[in-house]
mmCIF file of C-alpha atoms in Angstrom:
data_model
loop_
_atom_site.group_PDB
_atom_site.id
_atom_site.type_symbol
_atom_site.label_atom_id
_atom_site.label_comp_id
_atom_site.label_asym_id
_atom_site.label_seq_id
_atom_site.Cartn_x
_atom_site.Cartn_y
_atom_site.Cartn_z
ATOM 1 C CA MET V 23 4.067 -4.248 -19.023
ATOM 2 C CA ALA V 24 4.555 -2.377 -15.736
ATOM 3 C CA VAL V 25 1.128 -3.573 -14.579
ATOM 4 C CA ARG V 26 2.050 -7.164 -15.410
ATOM 5 C CA CYS V 27 5.388 -6.973 -13.615
ATOM 6 C CA TRP V 28 3.898 -5.997 -10.231
ATOM 7 C CA ARG V 29 3.463 -9.716 -9.557
ATOM 8 C CA PHE V 30 7.195 -10.319 -9.848
ATOM 9 C CA TYR V 31 7.997 -7.477 -7.447
ATOM 10 C CA TYR V 32 5.317 -8.609 -5.001
ATOM 11 C CA LEU V 33 6.619 -12.187 -5.109
ATOM 12 C CA TRP V 34 10.023 -11.120 -3.837
ATOM 13 C CA LEU V 35 8.416 -8.802 -1.305
ATOM 14 C CA VAL V 36 6.570 -11.872 0.011
ATOM 15 C CA TYR V 37 9.870 -13.783 -0.022
ATOM 16 C CA PHE V 38 11.590 -11.267 2.261
ATOM 17 C CA LEU V 39 8.483 -10.982 4.424
ATOM 18 C CA ILE V 40 8.388 -14.736 5.069
ATOM 19 C CA LEU V 41 12.122 -14.683 5.797
ATOM 20 C CA ARG V 42 11.203 -12.659 8.877
ATOM 21 C CA GLY V 43 9.186 -15.587 10.141
ATOM 22 C CA VAL V 44 6.139 -17.679 9.296
ATOM 23 C CA LYS V 45 4.271 -16.298 12.320
ATOM 24 C CA THR V 46 4.778 -12.739 11.100
ATOM 25 C CA ALA V 47 3.404 -13.713 7.687
ATOM 26 C CA ALA V 48 0.463 -15.470 9.376
ATOM 27 C CA LYS V 49 -0.467 -12.309 11.305
ATOM 28 C CA ILE V 50 -0.440 -10.230 8.127
ATOM 29 C CA ASN V 51 -2.515 -12.879 6.390
ATOM 30 C CA MET V 52 -5.073 -12.735 9.208
ATOM 31 C CA VAL V 53 -5.461 -8.985 8.625
ATOM 32 C CA THR V 54 -5.936 -9.451 4.867
ATOM 33 C CA THR V 55 -8.454 -12.256 5.483
ATOM 34 C CA ILE V 56 -10.608 -10.017 7.685
ATOM 35 C CA ALA V 57 -10.295 -7.160 5.173
ATOM 36 C CA LYS V 58 -11.470 -9.282 2.242
ATOM 37 C CA LEU V 59 -14.404 -10.759 4.175
ATOM 38 C CA VAL V 60 -16.009 -7.337 4.602
ATOM 39 C CA PRO V 61 -16.772 -6.865 0.843
ATOM 40 C CA LEU V 62 -18.006 -10.466 0.655
ATOM 41 C CA PHE V 63 -20.468 -9.998 3.503
ATOM 42 C CA LEU V 64 -21.640 -6.691 2.028
ATOM 43 C CA PHE V 65 -22.148 -8.441 -1.324
ATOM 44 C CA ILE V 66 -24.249 -11.150 0.325
ATOM 45 C CA PHE V 67 -26.308 -8.552 2.218
ATOM 46 C CA PHE V 68 -27.122 -6.409 -0.826
ATOM 47 C CA THR V 69 -27.841 -9.367 -3.127
ATOM 48 C CA MET V 70 -30.280 -10.677 -0.516
ATOM 49 C CA LEU V 71 -32.125 -7.380 -0.712
ATOM 50 C CA ALA V 72 -32.155 -7.432 -4.529
ATOM 51 C CA PHE V 73 -32.914 -11.173 -4.874
ATOM 52 C CA LYS V 74 -35.815 -12.082 -7.191
ATOM 53 C CA TRP V 75 -37.223 -15.596 -6.985
ATOM 54 C CA HIS V 76 -38.559 -15.707 -10.547
ATOM 55 C CA THR V 77 -35.112 -14.748 -11.882
ATOM 56 C CA PHE V 78 -33.525 -17.508 -9.786
ATOM 57 C CA ILE V 79 -35.821 -20.345 -10.862
ATOM 58 C CA PHE V 80 -36.125 -19.396 -14.545
ATOM 59 C CA ASP V 81 -34.665 -22.205 -16.684
ATOM 60 C CA PHE V 82 -32.691 -23.788 -13.851
ATOM 61 C CA THR V 83 -31.580 -26.680 -16.078
ATOM 62 C CA GLY V 84 -30.370 -24.438 -18.911
ATOM 63 C CA ILE V 85 -32.589 -26.009 -21.586
ATOM 64 C CA GLU V 86 -34.302 -22.710 -22.422
ATOM 65 C CA PHE V 87 -30.922 -21.129 -23.147
ATOM 66 C CA GLY V 88 -29.974 -23.898 -25.556
ATOM 67 C CA SER V 89 -27.745 -25.976 -23.302
ATOM 68 C CA LYS V 90 -26.843 -29.302 -24.923
ATOM 69 C CA HIS V 91 -25.632 -30.855 -21.701
ATOM 70 C CA ASP V 92 -27.686 -32.387 -18.916
ATOM 71 C CA LEU V 93 -27.184 -31.508 -15.262
ATOM 72 C CA LEU V 94 -24.723 -34.374 -14.624
ATOM 73 C CA ASP V 95 -22.502 -33.261 -17.520
ATOM 74 C CA GLN V 96 -22.538 -29.710 -16.218
ATOM 75 C CA VAL V 97 -21.538 -30.865 -12.723
ATOM 76 C CA LYS V 98 -18.762 -33.042 -14.165
ATOM 77 C CA SER V 99 -17.376 -30.193 -16.265
ATOM 78 C CA THR V 100 -17.052 -27.925 -13.221
ATOM 79 C CA MET V 101 -15.414 -30.437 -10.878
ATOM 80 C CA LEU V 102 -11.842 -29.221 -11.340
ATOM 81 C CA ILE V 103 -12.871 -25.600 -10.839
ATOM 82 C CA THR V 104 -14.656 -26.645 -7.655
ATOM 83 C CA VAL V 105 -11.528 -28.455 -6.474
ATOM 84 C CA TRP V 106 -9.438 -25.375 -7.266
ATOM 85 C CA VAL V 107 -11.782 -23.228 -5.189
ATOM 86 C CA PHE V 108 -11.408 -25.448 -2.131
ATOM 87 C CA ILE V 109 -7.699 -26.227 -2.401
ATOM 88 C CA GLY V 110 -6.240 -24.964 0.847
ATOM 89 C CA VAL V 111 -8.672 -26.530 3.315
ATOM 90 C CA GLU V 112 -5.702 -28.670 4.310
ATOM 91 C CA GLY V 113 -3.713 -25.528 5.167
ATOM 92 C CA ALA V 114 -4.098 -25.933 8.935
ATOM 93 C CA VAL V 115 -2.699 -29.462 8.670
ATOM 94 C CA VAL V 116 0.278 -28.327 6.590
ATOM 95 C CA VAL V 117 1.390 -25.823 9.229
ATOM 96 C CA SER V 118 0.211 -27.973 12.150
ATOM 97 C CA SER V 119 3.746 -28.420 13.465
ATOM 98 C CA ARG V 120 3.648 -24.761 14.509
ATOM 99 C CA ALA V 121 0.346 -25.016 16.389
ATOM 100 C CA ARG V 122 0.360 -24.526 20.164
ATOM 101 C CA ASP V 123 -2.729 -26.718 20.649
ATOM 102 C CA ARG V 124 -3.218 -29.781 18.433
ATOM 103 C CA LYS V 125 -6.997 -29.510 18.827
ATOM 104 C CA ASP V 126 -6.926 -26.203 16.951
ATOM 105 C CA ILE V 127 -5.838 -28.020 13.779
ATOM 106 C CA GLY V 128 -9.103 -29.908 13.363
ATOM 107 C CA ARG V 129 -11.163 -26.909 14.436
ATOM 108 C CA ALA V 130 -9.449 -24.619 11.945
ATOM 109 C CA THR V 131 -9.866 -27.148 9.127
ATOM 110 C CA ILE V 132 -13.593 -27.686 9.693
ATOM 111 C CA LEU V 133 -14.312 -24.014 10.399
ATOM 112 C CA GLY V 134 -12.373 -22.907 7.313
ATOM 113 C CA LEU V 135 -14.134 -25.421 5.075
ATOM 114 C CA LEU V 136 -17.618 -24.546 6.346
ATOM 115 C CA THR V 137 -16.966 -20.807 6.133
ATOM 116 C CA ALA V 138 -15.693 -21.023 2.552
ATOM 117 C CA LEU V 139 -18.536 -23.365 1.572
ATOM 118 C CA ILE V 140 -21.249 -21.111 3.009
ATOM 119 C CA ILE V 141 -19.794 -17.981 1.392
ATOM 120 C CA TYR V 142 -19.501 -19.653 -2.028
ATOM 121 C CA ILE V 143 -23.043 -21.009 -1.838
ATOM 122 C CA PHE V 144 -24.486 -17.621 -0.935
ATOM 123 C CA VAL V 145 -22.435 -15.725 -3.533
ATOM 124 C CA THR V 146 -23.306 -18.184 -6.320
ATOM 125 C CA LEU V 147 -26.993 -18.687 -5.628
ATOM 126 C CA LEU V 148 -27.832 -15.099 -4.699
ATOM 127 C CA SER V 149 -26.171 -13.814 -7.876
ATOM 128 C CA MET V 150 -28.496 -16.061 -9.901
ATOM 129 C CA GLY V 151 -31.443 -14.290 -8.298
ATOM 130 C CA VAL V 152 -30.198 -10.837 -9.286
ATOM 131 C CA ILE V 153 -29.092 -11.405 -12.881
ATOM 132 C CA SER V 154 -30.306 -14.180 -15.185
ATOM 133 C CA THR V 155 -28.076 -17.194 -15.732
ATOM 134 C CA SER V 156 -27.481 -16.356 -19.390
ATOM 135 C CA ASP V 157 -26.382 -12.802 -18.524
ATOM 136 C CA LEU V 158 -24.182 -14.048 -15.683
ATOM 137 C CA ALA V 159 -22.393 -16.383 -18.089
ATOM 138 C CA LYS V 160 -21.453 -13.402 -20.284
ATOM 139 C CA LEU V 161 -19.925 -11.337 -17.468
ATOM 140 C CA GLN V 162 -16.156 -10.938 -17.402
ATOM 141 C CA ASN V 163 -14.206 -11.530 -14.219
ATOM 142 C CA PRO V 164 -14.561 -10.361 -11.554
ATOM 143 C CA SER V 165 -18.249 -11.060 -12.191
ATOM 144 C CA MET V 166 -19.144 -10.214 -8.585
ATOM 145 C CA ALA V 167 -18.195 -6.610 -9.306
ATOM 146 C CA LYS V 168 -20.680 -6.463 -12.188
ATOM 147 C CA VAL V 169 -23.434 -8.009 -10.068
ATOM 148 C CA LEU V 170 -22.949 -5.498 -7.241
ATOM 149 C CA GLU V 171 -22.633 -2.689 -9.782
ATOM 150 C CA HIS V 172 -26.029 -3.756 -11.115
ATOM 151 C CA ILE V 173 -27.452 -3.209 -7.617
ATOM 152 C CA LEU V 174 -25.508 -0.245 -6.219
ATOM 153 C CA GLY V 175 -23.905 1.423 -9.190
ATOM 154 C CA GLN V 176 -20.229 2.143 -9.846
ATOM 155 C CA TRP V 177 -19.069 2.159 -6.226
ATOM 156 C CA GLY V 178 -20.291 -1.423 -5.859
ATOM 157 C CA ALA V 179 -17.775 -2.511 -8.491
ATOM 158 C CA VAL V 180 -15.061 -0.483 -6.743
ATOM 159 C CA LEU V 181 -15.841 -2.213 -3.437
ATOM 160 C CA ILE V 182 -15.476 -5.689 -4.944
ATOM 161 C CA GLY V 183 -12.348 -4.607 -6.836
ATOM 162 C CA CYS V 184 -10.688 -3.494 -3.598
ATOM 163 C CA GLY V 185 -11.694 -6.737 -1.900
ATOM 164 C CA LEU V 186 -10.292 -8.741 -4.808
ATOM 165 C CA LEU V 187 -6.959 -6.909 -4.645
ATOM 166 C CA ILE V 188 -6.655 -7.568 -0.919
ATOM 167 C CA SER V 189 -7.695 -11.193 -1.439
ATOM 168 C CA VAL V 190 -5.092 -11.819 -4.147
ATOM 169 C CA CYS V 191 -2.289 -10.280 -2.076
ATOM 170 C CA GLY V 192 -3.297 -12.270 0.998
ATOM 171 C CA ALA V 193 -3.639 -15.517 -0.974
ATOM 172 C CA PHE V 194 -0.243 -14.939 -2.568
ATOM 173 C CA LEU V 195 1.299 -14.685 0.899
ATOM 174 C CA SER V 196 -0.522 -17.627 2.477
ATOM 175 C CA TRP V 197 0.046 -19.969 -0.465
ATOM 176 C CA THR V 198 3.754 -19.168 -0.493
ATOM 177 C CA VAL V 199 3.879 -20.077 3.210
ATOM 178 C CA LEU V 200 2.036 -23.373 2.615
ATOM 179 C CA ALA V 201 4.155 -24.308 -0.399
ATOM 180 C CA THR V 202 7.307 -23.507 1.571
ATOM 181 C CA GLU V 203 6.227 -25.693 4.455
ATOM 182 C CA ALA V 204 5.717 -28.794 2.269
ATOM 183 C CA PRO V 205 9.400 -29.500 1.343
ATOM 184 C CA PHE V 206 10.405 -28.623 4.914
ATOM 185 C CA LEU V 207 8.012 -31.216 6.365
ATOM 186 C CA ALA V 208 9.042 -33.748 3.725
ATOM 187 C CA ALA V 209 12.692 -33.258 4.713
ATOM 188 C CA ASN V 210 11.804 -33.780 8.383
ATOM 189 C CA ASN V 211 10.136 -37.046 7.358
ATOM 190 C CA ASN V 212 13.273 -38.093 5.416
ATOM 191 C CA VAL V 213 11.682 -38.078 1.962
ATOM 192 C CA PHE V 214 13.364 -34.817 0.856
ATOM 193 C CA PRO V 215 17.070 -33.910 0.992
ATOM 194 C CA LYS V 216 18.159 -32.816 4.466
ATOM 195 C CA ILE V 217 19.245 -29.374 3.233
ATOM 196 C CA TYR V 218 15.555 -28.429 3.143
ATOM 197 C CA LYS V 219 15.464 -28.707 6.949
ATOM 198 C CA LYS V 220 17.640 -25.600 7.229
ATOM 199 C CA GLN V 221 15.957 -22.723 9.070
ATOM 200 C CA ASN V 222 17.037 -19.168 9.798
ATOM 201 C CA GLU V 223 16.827 -17.459 13.199
ATOM 202 C CA ALA V 224 13.155 -16.621 12.601
ATOM 203 C CA GLY V 225 12.310 -20.294 12.046
ATOM 204 C CA THR V 226 11.753 -19.941 8.293
ATOM 205 C CA PRO V 227 12.937 -22.897 6.144
ATOM 206 C CA VAL V 228 15.130 -20.776 3.862
ATOM 207 C CA ILE V 229 16.101 -23.362 1.223
ATOM 208 C CA SER V 230 12.517 -24.513 0.902
ATOM 209 C CA LEU V 231 11.404 -20.879 0.552
ATOM 210 C CA LYS V 232 13.926 -20.311 -2.253
ATOM 211 C CA LEU V 233 12.726 -23.402 -4.136
ATOM 212 C CA THR V 234 9.088 -22.311 -3.737
ATOM 213 C CA THR V 235 9.782 -18.747 -4.868
ATOM 214 C CA ILE V 236 11.680 -19.895 -7.965
ATOM 215 C CA CYS V 237 8.857 -22.285 -8.920
ATOM 216 C CA ILE V 238 6.290 -19.496 -8.494
ATOM 217 C CA GLN V 239 8.477 -17.176 -10.540
ATOM 218 C CA VAL V 240 8.598 -19.675 -13.412
ATOM 219 C CA SER V 241 4.814 -20.104 -13.271
ATOM 220 C CA LEU V 242 4.298 -16.325 -13.304
ATOM 221 C CA PHE V 243 6.494 -15.990 -16.383
ATOM 222 C CA ALA V 244 4.415 -18.689 -18.075
ATOM 223 C CA VAL V 245 1.128 -16.983 -17.197
ATOM 224 C CA THR V 246 2.350 -13.498 -18.105
ATOM 225 C CA PHE V 247 4.236 -14.098 -21.334
ATOM 226 C CA ALA V 248 2.550 -17.226 -22.747
ATOM 227 C CA GLY V 249 -1.000 -15.904 -23.070
ATOM 228 C CA GLY V 250 -3.957 -18.061 -22.131
ATOM 229 C CA THR V 251 -2.016 -20.418 -19.846
ATOM 230 C CA TYR V 252 -3.609 -19.404 -16.519
ATOM 231 C CA ASN V 253 -6.643 -21.667 -16.924
ATOM 232 C CA ASN V 254 -4.392 -24.508 -18.053
ATOM 233 C CA ILE V 255 -2.152 -24.154 -15.006
ATOM 234 C CA LEU V 256 -5.273 -23.948 -12.821
ATOM 235 C CA VAL V 257 -6.543 -27.243 -14.247
ATOM 236 C CA ILE V 258 -3.184 -29.012 -13.918
ATOM 237 C CA ALA V 259 -2.691 -27.777 -10.341
ATOM 238 C CA SER V 260 -6.188 -28.977 -9.418
ATOM 239 C CA GLU V 261 -5.505 -32.348 -11.037
ATOM 240 C CA MET V 262 -2.237 -32.744 -9.131
ATOM 241 C CA ILE V 263 -3.923 -32.199 -5.764
ATOM 242 C CA LEU V 264 -6.492 -34.890 -6.577
ATOM 243 C CA ILE V 265 -3.901 -37.667 -6.297
ATOM 244 C CA PRO V 266 -2.889 -36.753 -2.704
ATOM 245 C CA TYR V 267 -6.554 -36.283 -1.780
ATOM 246 C CA PHE V 268 -7.398 -39.739 -3.146
ATOM 247 C CA LEU V 269 -4.402 -41.403 -1.465
ATOM 248 C CA VAL V 270 -5.275 -39.862 1.910
ATOM 249 C CA ALA V 271 -8.861 -41.091 1.547
ATOM 250 C CA ALA V 272 -7.739 -44.577 0.498
ATOM 251 C CA TYR V 273 -5.301 -44.744 3.425
ATOM 252 C CA THR V 274 -8.088 -43.741 5.809
ATOM 253 C CA LEU V 275 -10.187 -46.608 4.437
ATOM 254 C CA LYS V 276 -7.233 -48.986 4.803
ATOM 255 C CA ILE V 277 -6.731 -47.999 8.453
ATOM 256 C CA ALA V 278 -10.450 -48.452 9.154
ATOM 257 C CA ILE V 279 -10.436 -51.943 7.636
ATOM 258 C CA LYS V 280 -7.165 -52.915 9.316
ATOM 259 C CA THR V 281 -8.343 -51.819 12.762
ATOM 260 C CA LYS V 282 -11.831 -53.243 12.123
ATOM 261 C CA ASN V 283 -13.342 -49.839 12.787
ATOM 262 C CA ARG V 284 -16.926 -49.994 11.545
ATOM 263 C CA GLY V 285 -17.912 -46.581 12.801
ATOM 264 C CA THR V 286 -17.331 -43.046 11.472
ATOM 265 C CA LEU V 287 -13.783 -43.740 10.235
ATOM 266 C CA LEU V 288 -14.949 -46.510 7.903
ATOM 267 C CA TRP V 289 -17.760 -44.458 6.361
ATOM 268 C CA VAL V 290 -15.545 -41.402 5.966
ATOM 269 C CA GLY V 291 -12.954 -43.588 4.245
ATOM 270 C CA ILE V 292 -15.534 -45.144 1.901
ATOM 271 C CA PHE V 293 -17.210 -41.900 0.861
ATOM 272 C CA ALA V 294 -13.908 -40.017 0.537
ATOM 273 C CA THR V 295 -12.360 -42.791 -1.580
ATOM 274 C CA VAL V 296 -15.364 -43.050 -3.887
ATOM 275 C CA TYR V 297 -15.475 -39.279 -4.229
ATOM 276 C CA GLY V 298 -11.738 -39.213 -4.979
ATOM 277 C CA ILE V 299 -12.207 -41.753 -7.769
ATOM 278 C CA TRP V 300 -15.112 -39.738 -9.153
ATOM 279 C CA LEU V 301 -12.989 -36.555 -9.194
ATOM 280 C CA LEU V 302 -10.194 -38.308 -11.082
ATOM 281 C CA TYR V 303 -12.714 -39.625 -13.611
ATOM 282 C CA ALA V 304 -14.445 -36.256 -14.007
ATOM 283 C CA SER V 305 -11.159 -34.408 -14.517
ATOM 284 C CA GLY V 306 -10.207 -36.441 -17.591
ATOM 285 C CA LEU V 307 -7.351 -38.795 -18.468
ATOM 286 C CA HIS V 308 -5.344 -36.161 -20.372
ATOM 287 C CA HIS V 309 -5.064 -33.980 -17.272
ATOM 288 C CA LEU V 310 -3.912 -36.998 -15.271
ATOM 289 C CA LEU V 311 -1.148 -37.588 -17.809
ATOM 290 C CA LEU V 312 -0.018 -33.969 -17.547
ATOM 291 C CA SER V 313 0.113 -34.141 -13.762
ATOM 292 C CA ALA V 314 2.120 -37.388 -13.940
ATOM 293 C CA ILE V 315 4.781 -35.557 -15.959
ATOM 294 C CA LEU V 316 5.096 -32.974 -13.190
ATOM 295 C CA TYR V 317 5.249 -35.649 -10.481
ATOM 296 C CA LEU V 318 8.252 -37.259 -12.164
ATOM 297 C CA PRO V 319 10.897 -34.683 -11.028
ATOM 298 C CA GLY V 320 9.906 -35.473 -7.442
ATOM 299 C CA LEU V 321 11.756 -38.778 -7.793
ATOM 300 C CA PHE V 322 15.045 -36.848 -7.934
ATOM 301 C CA PHE V 323 14.476 -35.334 -4.481
ATOM 302 C CA TYR V 324 13.287 -38.652 -3.040
ATOM 303 C CA ILE V 325 16.235 -40.661 -4.390
ATOM 304 C CA LYS V 326 18.700 -38.024 -3.159
ATOM 305 C CA ALA V 327 17.141 -38.120 0.323
ATOM 306 C CA LYS V 328 17.414 -41.909 0.552
ATOM 307 C CA ARG V 329 21.019 -41.873 -0.617
ATOM 308 C CA GLU V 330 21.882 -39.335 2.075
ATOM 309 C CA GLN V 331 20.526 -41.757 4.658
ATOM 310 C CA ASN V 332 22.262 -44.787 3.081
ATOM 311 C CA LYS V 333 18.914 -46.575 2.952
ATOM 312 C CA PRO V 334 17.346 -48.678 0.185
ATOM 313 C CA ILE V 335 15.657 -46.314 -2.255
ATOM 314 C CA PHE V 336 12.649 -48.454 -3.065
ATOM 315 C CA ILE V 337 11.260 -51.222 -0.884
ATOM 316 C CA GLY V 338 9.028 -54.089 -1.984
ATOM 317 C CA LYS V 339 6.217 -53.066 -4.309
ATOM 318 C CA GLU V 340 7.348 -49.423 -4.439
ATOM 319 C CA ILE V 341 9.440 -50.142 -7.533
ATOM 320 C CA TYR V 342 6.306 -51.153 -9.458
ATOM 321 C CA PHE V 343 4.611 -47.856 -8.652
ATOM 322 C CA VAL V 344 7.738 -45.990 -9.746
ATOM 323 C CA LEU V 345 7.865 -47.894 -13.021
ATOM 324 C CA PHE V 346 4.181 -47.144 -13.554
ATOM 325 C CA LEU V 347 4.793 -43.424 -12.947
ATOM 326 C CA ILE V 348 7.739 -43.387 -15.351
ATOM 327 C CA THR V 349 5.711 -45.235 -17.984
ATOM 328 C CA ILE V 350 2.663 -42.956 -17.942
ATOM 329 C CA SER V 351 4.900 -39.880 -17.712
ATOM 330 C CA GLY V 352 6.831 -41.040 -20.762
ATOM 331 C CA PHE V 353 3.563 -41.661 -22.564
ATOM 332 C CA GLY V 354 2.374 -38.172 -21.658
ATOM 333 C CA ILE V 355 5.627 -36.614 -22.875
ATOM 334 C CA TYR V 356 5.315 -38.534 -26.148
ATOM 335 C CA LEU V 357 1.751 -37.289 -26.664
ATOM 336 C CA LEU V 358 2.849 -33.730 -25.929
ATOM 337 C CA ALA V 359 5.771 -33.959 -28.348
ATOM 338 C CA THR V 360 3.593 -35.356 -31.117
ATOM 339 C CA GLY V 361 0.855 -32.769 -30.589
ATOM 340 C CA LYS V 362 -1.727 -35.355 -29.520
ATOM 341 C CA LEU V 363 -1.948 -33.905 -26.004
ATOM 342 C CA PHE V 364 -2.361 -30.208 -25.390
ATOM 343 C CA ILE V 365 -1.695 -28.188 -22.234
#
């Protein structure tokens, strides 16, 4: 129990750390990022040395191992996990209001995406050349530790374990910062109650930080004391980010069409929109219903913000989208209550 509860203590440590300022938290996160990259680069180096081509290419499609799914089905089934892995590439945009140079926002986004993509490709593919696919599938997490242990012995597993610990602590800190920034930015754009604009002397949005910390605390209780819920929360969180991703892509396409831009903007909008639709399809309708239920409470904050400004709450076609959200949320709640939809 004491091991499980470290997350609760660390959460509030992160809370008080961020209270001292987002920039202070960002500096600490930079240190943890560098520290966790060292084990990753060492893993890539040693797996390159131990890589065996015949192990890598053996039964690439999975037919030999009795797989009943073709390659497209396998890709579709891993889409949400892939999304989960890359959630956060928008981090530089979320905290962009604190950037000294606006050009750094785009650079950080592209550099972060490419760095993460390259590391994941190397880690995934090189592992398949060290241990067979069937054996990899049986490894418990963190599987990287077992792969490096296969090459270097026990200290290889220790190295990855230390890197994982640093990575989790750093991710905990950075994600709390990003989640805290979202209500603060929404309040500045008048779609969240104005109380969430409140900042302390260090520039930390304190009310937003409290809301974020409480939400994380509830999620941690669910993961810790309602066994087997981590993967479910992972899937739902990934599904919820798909809607904003799709809407951003669709809006990009709309701007390109409206401005008659037939260059890069139009093609980015088309490909991003199509890909967003594909992700929503691949994730499954039941996950979309679950995410709709969690979107519903957001209406409370939005309505309260509009009332504070004495402005119309919904304008034009917005009411139809709200009614649609309420309808599918109600349907999802009904399916949950009747046991026809499982978390």
